mmCIF file of C-alpha atoms in Angstrom:
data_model
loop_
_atom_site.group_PDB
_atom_site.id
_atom_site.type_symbol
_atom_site.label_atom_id
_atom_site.label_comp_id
_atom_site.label_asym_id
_atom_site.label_seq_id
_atom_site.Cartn_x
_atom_site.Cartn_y
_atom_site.Cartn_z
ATOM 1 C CA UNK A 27 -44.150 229.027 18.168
ATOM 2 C CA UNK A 28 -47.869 229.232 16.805
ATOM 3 C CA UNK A 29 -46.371 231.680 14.294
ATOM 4 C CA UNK A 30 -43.700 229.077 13.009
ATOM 5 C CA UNK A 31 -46.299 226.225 12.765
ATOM 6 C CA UNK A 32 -48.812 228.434 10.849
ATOM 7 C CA UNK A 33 -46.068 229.038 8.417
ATOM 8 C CA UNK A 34 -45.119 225.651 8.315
ATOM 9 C CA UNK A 35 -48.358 224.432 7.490
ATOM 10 C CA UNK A 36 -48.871 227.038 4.836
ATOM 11 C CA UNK A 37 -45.965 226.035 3.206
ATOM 12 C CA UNK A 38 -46.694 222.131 3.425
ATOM 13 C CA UNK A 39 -50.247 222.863 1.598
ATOM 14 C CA UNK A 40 -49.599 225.462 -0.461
ATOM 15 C CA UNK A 41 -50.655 223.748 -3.475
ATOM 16 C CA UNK A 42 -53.870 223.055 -2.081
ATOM 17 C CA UNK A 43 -55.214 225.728 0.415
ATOM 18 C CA UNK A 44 -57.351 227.893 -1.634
ATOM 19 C CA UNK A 45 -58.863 230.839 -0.323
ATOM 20 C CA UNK A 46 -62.261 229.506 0.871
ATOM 21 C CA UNK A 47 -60.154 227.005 2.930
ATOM 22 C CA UNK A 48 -58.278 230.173 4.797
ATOM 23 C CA UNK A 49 -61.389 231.640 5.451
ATOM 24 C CA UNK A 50 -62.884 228.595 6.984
ATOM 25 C CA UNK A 51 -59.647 228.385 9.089
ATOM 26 C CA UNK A 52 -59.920 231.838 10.213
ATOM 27 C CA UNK A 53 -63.152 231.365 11.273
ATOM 28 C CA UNK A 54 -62.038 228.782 13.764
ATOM 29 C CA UNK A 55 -61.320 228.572 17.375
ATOM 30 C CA UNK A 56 -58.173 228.555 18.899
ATOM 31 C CA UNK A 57 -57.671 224.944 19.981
ATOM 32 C CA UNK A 58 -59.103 224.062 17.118
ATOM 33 C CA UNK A 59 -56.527 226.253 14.572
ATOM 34 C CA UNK A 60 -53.695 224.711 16.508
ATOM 35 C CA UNK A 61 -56.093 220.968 15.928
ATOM 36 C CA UNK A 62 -55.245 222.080 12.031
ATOM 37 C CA UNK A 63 -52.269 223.039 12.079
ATOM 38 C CA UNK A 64 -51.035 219.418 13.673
ATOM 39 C CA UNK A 65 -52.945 217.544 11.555
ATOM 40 C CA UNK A 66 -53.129 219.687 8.068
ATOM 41 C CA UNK A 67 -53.547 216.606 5.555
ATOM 42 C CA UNK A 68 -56.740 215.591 7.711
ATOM 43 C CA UNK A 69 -58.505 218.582 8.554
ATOM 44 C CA UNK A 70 -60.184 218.628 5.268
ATOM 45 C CA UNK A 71 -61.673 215.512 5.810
ATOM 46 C CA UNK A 72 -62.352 215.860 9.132
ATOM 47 C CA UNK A 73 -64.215 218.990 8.260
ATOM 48 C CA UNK A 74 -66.397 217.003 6.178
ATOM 49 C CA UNK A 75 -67.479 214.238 8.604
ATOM 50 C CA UNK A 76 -68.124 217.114 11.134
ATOM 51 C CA UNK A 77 -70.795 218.569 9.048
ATOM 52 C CA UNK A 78 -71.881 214.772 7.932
ATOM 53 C CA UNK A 79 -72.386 214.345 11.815
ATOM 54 C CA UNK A 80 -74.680 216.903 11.974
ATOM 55 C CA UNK A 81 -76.714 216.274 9.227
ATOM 56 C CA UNK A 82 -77.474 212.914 10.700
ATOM 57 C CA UNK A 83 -78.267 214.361 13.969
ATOM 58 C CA UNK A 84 -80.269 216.646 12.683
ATOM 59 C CA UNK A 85 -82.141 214.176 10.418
ATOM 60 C CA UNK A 86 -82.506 211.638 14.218
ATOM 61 C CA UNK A 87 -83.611 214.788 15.685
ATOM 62 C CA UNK A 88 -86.871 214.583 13.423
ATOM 63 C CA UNK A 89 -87.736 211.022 13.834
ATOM 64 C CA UNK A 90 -89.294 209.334 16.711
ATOM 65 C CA UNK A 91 -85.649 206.863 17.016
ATOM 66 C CA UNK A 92 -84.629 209.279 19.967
ATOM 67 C CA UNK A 93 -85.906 212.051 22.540
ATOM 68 C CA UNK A 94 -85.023 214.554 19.906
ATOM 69 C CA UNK A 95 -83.336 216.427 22.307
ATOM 70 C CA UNK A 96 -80.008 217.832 20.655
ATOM 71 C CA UNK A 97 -79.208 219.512 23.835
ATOM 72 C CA UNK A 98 -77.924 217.561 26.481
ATOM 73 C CA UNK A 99 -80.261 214.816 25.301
ATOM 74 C CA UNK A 100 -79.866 211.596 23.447
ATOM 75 C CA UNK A 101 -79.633 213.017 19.622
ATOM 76 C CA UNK A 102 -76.741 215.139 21.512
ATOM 77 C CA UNK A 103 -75.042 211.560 22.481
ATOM 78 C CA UNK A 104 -75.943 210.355 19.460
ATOM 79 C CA UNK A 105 -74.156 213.274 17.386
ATOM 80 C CA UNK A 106 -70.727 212.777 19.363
ATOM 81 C CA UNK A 107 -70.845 209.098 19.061
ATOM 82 C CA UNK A 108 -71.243 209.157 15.576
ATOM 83 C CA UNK A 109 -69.152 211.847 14.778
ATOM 84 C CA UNK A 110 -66.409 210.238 17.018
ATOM 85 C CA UNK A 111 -67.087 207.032 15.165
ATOM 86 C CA UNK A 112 -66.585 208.123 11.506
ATOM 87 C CA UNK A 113 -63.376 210.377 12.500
ATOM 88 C CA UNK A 114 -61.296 207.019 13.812
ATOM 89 C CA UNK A 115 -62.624 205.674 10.596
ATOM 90 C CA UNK A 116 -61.555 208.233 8.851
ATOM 91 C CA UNK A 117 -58.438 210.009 10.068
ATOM 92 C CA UNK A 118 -57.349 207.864 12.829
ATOM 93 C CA UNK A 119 -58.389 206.905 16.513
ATOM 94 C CA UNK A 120 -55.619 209.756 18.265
ATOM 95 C CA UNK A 121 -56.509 212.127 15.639
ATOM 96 C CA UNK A 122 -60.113 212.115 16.160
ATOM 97 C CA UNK A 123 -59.847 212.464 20.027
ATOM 98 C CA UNK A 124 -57.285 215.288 19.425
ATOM 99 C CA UNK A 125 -59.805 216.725 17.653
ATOM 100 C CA UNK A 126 -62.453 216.032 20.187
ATOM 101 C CA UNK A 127 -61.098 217.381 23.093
ATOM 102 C CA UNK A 128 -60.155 220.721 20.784
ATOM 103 C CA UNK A 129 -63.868 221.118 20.284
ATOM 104 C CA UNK A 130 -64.513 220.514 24.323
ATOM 105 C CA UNK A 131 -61.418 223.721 25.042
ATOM 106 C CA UNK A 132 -63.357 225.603 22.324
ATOM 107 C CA UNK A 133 -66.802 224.679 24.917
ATOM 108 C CA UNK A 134 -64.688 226.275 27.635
ATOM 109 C CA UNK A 135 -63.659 229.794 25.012
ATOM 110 C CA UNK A 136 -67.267 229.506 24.013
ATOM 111 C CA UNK A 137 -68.731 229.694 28.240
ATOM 112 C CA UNK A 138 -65.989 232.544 29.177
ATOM 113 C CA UNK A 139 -67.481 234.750 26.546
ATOM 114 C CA UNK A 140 -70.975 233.546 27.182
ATOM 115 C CA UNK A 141 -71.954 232.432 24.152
ATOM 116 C CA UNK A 142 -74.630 229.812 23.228
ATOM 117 C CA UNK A 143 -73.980 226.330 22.371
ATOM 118 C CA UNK A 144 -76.785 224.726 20.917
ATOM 119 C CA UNK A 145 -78.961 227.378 22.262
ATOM 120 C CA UNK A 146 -77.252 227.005 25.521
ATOM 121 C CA UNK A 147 -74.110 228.515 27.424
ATOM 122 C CA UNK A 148 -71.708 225.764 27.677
ATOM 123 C CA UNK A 149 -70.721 224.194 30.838
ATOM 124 C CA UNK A 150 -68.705 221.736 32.852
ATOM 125 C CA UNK A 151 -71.462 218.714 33.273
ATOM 126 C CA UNK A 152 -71.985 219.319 28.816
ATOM 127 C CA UNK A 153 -68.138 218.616 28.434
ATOM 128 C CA UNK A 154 -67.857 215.836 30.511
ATOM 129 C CA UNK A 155 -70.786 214.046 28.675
ATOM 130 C CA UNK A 156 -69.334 215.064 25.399
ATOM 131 C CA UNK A 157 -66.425 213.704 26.350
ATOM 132 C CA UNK A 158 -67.409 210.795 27.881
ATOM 133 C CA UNK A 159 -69.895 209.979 24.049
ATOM 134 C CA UNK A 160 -67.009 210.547 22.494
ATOM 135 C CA UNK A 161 -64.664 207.830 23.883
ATOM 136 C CA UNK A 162 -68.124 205.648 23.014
ATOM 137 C CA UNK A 163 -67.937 206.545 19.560
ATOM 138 C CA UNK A 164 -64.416 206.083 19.478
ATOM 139 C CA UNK A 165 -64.664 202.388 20.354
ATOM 140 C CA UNK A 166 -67.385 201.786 17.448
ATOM 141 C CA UNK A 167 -66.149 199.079 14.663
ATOM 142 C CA UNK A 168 -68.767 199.724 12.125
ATOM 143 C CA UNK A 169 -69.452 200.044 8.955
ATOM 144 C CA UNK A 170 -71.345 203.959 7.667
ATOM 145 C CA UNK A 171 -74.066 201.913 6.897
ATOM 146 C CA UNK A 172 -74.971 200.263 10.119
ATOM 147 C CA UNK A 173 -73.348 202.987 12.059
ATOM 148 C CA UNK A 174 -77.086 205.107 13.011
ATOM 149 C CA UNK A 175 -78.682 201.843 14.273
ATOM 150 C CA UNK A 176 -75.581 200.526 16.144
ATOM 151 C CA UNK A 177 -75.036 204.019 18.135
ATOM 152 C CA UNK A 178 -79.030 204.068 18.546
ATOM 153 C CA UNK A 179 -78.794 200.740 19.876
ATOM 154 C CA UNK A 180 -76.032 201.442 22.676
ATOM 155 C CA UNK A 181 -78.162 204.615 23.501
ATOM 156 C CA UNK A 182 -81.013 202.250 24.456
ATOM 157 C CA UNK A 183 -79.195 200.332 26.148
ATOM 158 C CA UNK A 184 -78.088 203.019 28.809
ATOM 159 C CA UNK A 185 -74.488 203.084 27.390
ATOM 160 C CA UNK A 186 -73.959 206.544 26.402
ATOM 161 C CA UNK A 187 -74.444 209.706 28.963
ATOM 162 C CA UNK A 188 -76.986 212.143 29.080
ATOM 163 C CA UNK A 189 -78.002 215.310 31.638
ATOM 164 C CA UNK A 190 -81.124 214.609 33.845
ATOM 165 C CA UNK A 191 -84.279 216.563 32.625
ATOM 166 C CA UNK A 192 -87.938 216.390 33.424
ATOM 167 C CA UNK A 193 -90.601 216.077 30.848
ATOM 168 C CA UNK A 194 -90.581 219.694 30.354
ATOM 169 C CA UNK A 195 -86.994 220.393 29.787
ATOM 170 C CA UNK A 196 -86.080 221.319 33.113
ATOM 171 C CA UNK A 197 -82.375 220.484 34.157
ATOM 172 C CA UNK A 198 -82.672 218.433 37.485
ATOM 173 C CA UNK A 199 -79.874 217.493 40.354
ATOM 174 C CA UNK A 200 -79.318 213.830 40.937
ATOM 175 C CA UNK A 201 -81.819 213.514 43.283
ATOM 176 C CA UNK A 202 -84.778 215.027 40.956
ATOM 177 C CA UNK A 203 -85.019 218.398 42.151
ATOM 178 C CA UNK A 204 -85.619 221.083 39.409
ATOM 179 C CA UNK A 205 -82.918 223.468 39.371
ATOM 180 C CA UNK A 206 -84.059 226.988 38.697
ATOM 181 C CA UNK A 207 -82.226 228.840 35.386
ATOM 182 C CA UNK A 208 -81.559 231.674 37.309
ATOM 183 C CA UNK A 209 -79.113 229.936 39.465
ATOM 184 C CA UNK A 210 -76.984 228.020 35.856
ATOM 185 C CA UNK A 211 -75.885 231.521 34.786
ATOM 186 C CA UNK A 212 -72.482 232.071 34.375
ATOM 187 C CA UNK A 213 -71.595 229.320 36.017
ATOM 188 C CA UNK A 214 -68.963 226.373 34.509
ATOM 189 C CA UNK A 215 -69.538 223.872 37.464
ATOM 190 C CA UNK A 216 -72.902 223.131 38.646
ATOM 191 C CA UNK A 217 -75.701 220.720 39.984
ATOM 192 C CA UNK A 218 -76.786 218.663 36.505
ATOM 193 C CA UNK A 219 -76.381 215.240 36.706
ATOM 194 C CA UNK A 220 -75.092 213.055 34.608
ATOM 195 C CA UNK A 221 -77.264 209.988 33.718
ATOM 196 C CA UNK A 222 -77.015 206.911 31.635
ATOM 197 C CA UNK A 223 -78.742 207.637 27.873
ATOM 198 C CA UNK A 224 -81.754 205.158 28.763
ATOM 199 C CA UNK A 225 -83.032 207.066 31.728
ATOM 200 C CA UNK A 226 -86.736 207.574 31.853
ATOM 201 C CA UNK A 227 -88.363 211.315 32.865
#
């Protein structure tokens, strides 16, 4: 079945798949190859706001508008938001969280091989919060313009998720204990908590 819808969508973009394009779709996951080959007239775009989205995030990450924490932190919300945001602007509210939950299954590939994430092994408690962002961003009506300030906004107000740190990074169970690294190691479930995005260390 994969086979025939590779084939298919080779065919139906013939004209317009050049070779840096197959590399860039070899390069991808899984869930997210299958993501393409369902949706092969919006990938490019899509493709295109993804790396928009991180530009931005990585620009918020710099400036003192968040905790410029990109991992688990607010410019983390802030990225899926956004990127959730311009995607149902762009290709279509199912599309977009198609696409979203692809990248959460690719998460999952990504934690049973134990690679890093953001500088991190993914996990169960990251998903859900990337999940739950991106149903935020999904419900934005904005234009690109006031898009940063409306998604900073919500973050200040507590409406996006985050995962409970101390002051010095440290991942902490919902009733503020520090939980040691050791014990997050190859684990997909475990104690983080999920808080709202305006939580105070």
């Amino acid at each position: 079945m994969k086979n025939l819808l590779l084939i298919v969508f080779l065919l139906s973009s013939f004209s317009s798949f050049s070779q840096s394009n197959w590399q860039q779709f070899k390069k991808l996951s899984s869930p997210k190859k299958t993501w393409v080959l369902f949706h092969p007239f919006k990938a490019k775009r899509a493709f295109e706001i993804s790396k928009e989205a991180n530009r931005v995030a990585d620009s918020i990450k710099k400036s003192p508008l968040l905790d410029g924490d990109a991992a688990g932190g607010q410019v983390d919300a802030f990225r899926h938001a956004y990127w959730m945001a311009r995607l149902r602007k762009e290709i279509g509210k199912n599309a977009a969280r198609s696409l979203g939950k692809a990248h959460e299954k690719e998460n999952y590939q990504t934690y049973k091989e134990r690679k890093l994430e953001d500088g991190v092994v993914p996990d169960k408690i990251s998903s859900d919060m990337d999940l739950f962002n991106n149903e935020v961003g999904l419900s934005i009506s904005s234009t690109k313009k006031g898009l940063v300030y409306k998604i900073i906004n919500l973050i200040h107000k507590g409406k996006l998720k985050v995962i409970k740190k101390d002051a010095n990074g440290n991942f902490l169970t919902c009733d503020g204990f520090i939980i040691p690294p050791d014990s997050l190691k190859g684990k997909w479930v475990n104690n983080k908590c999920l808080v709202h995005s305006n939580y105070k260390q």
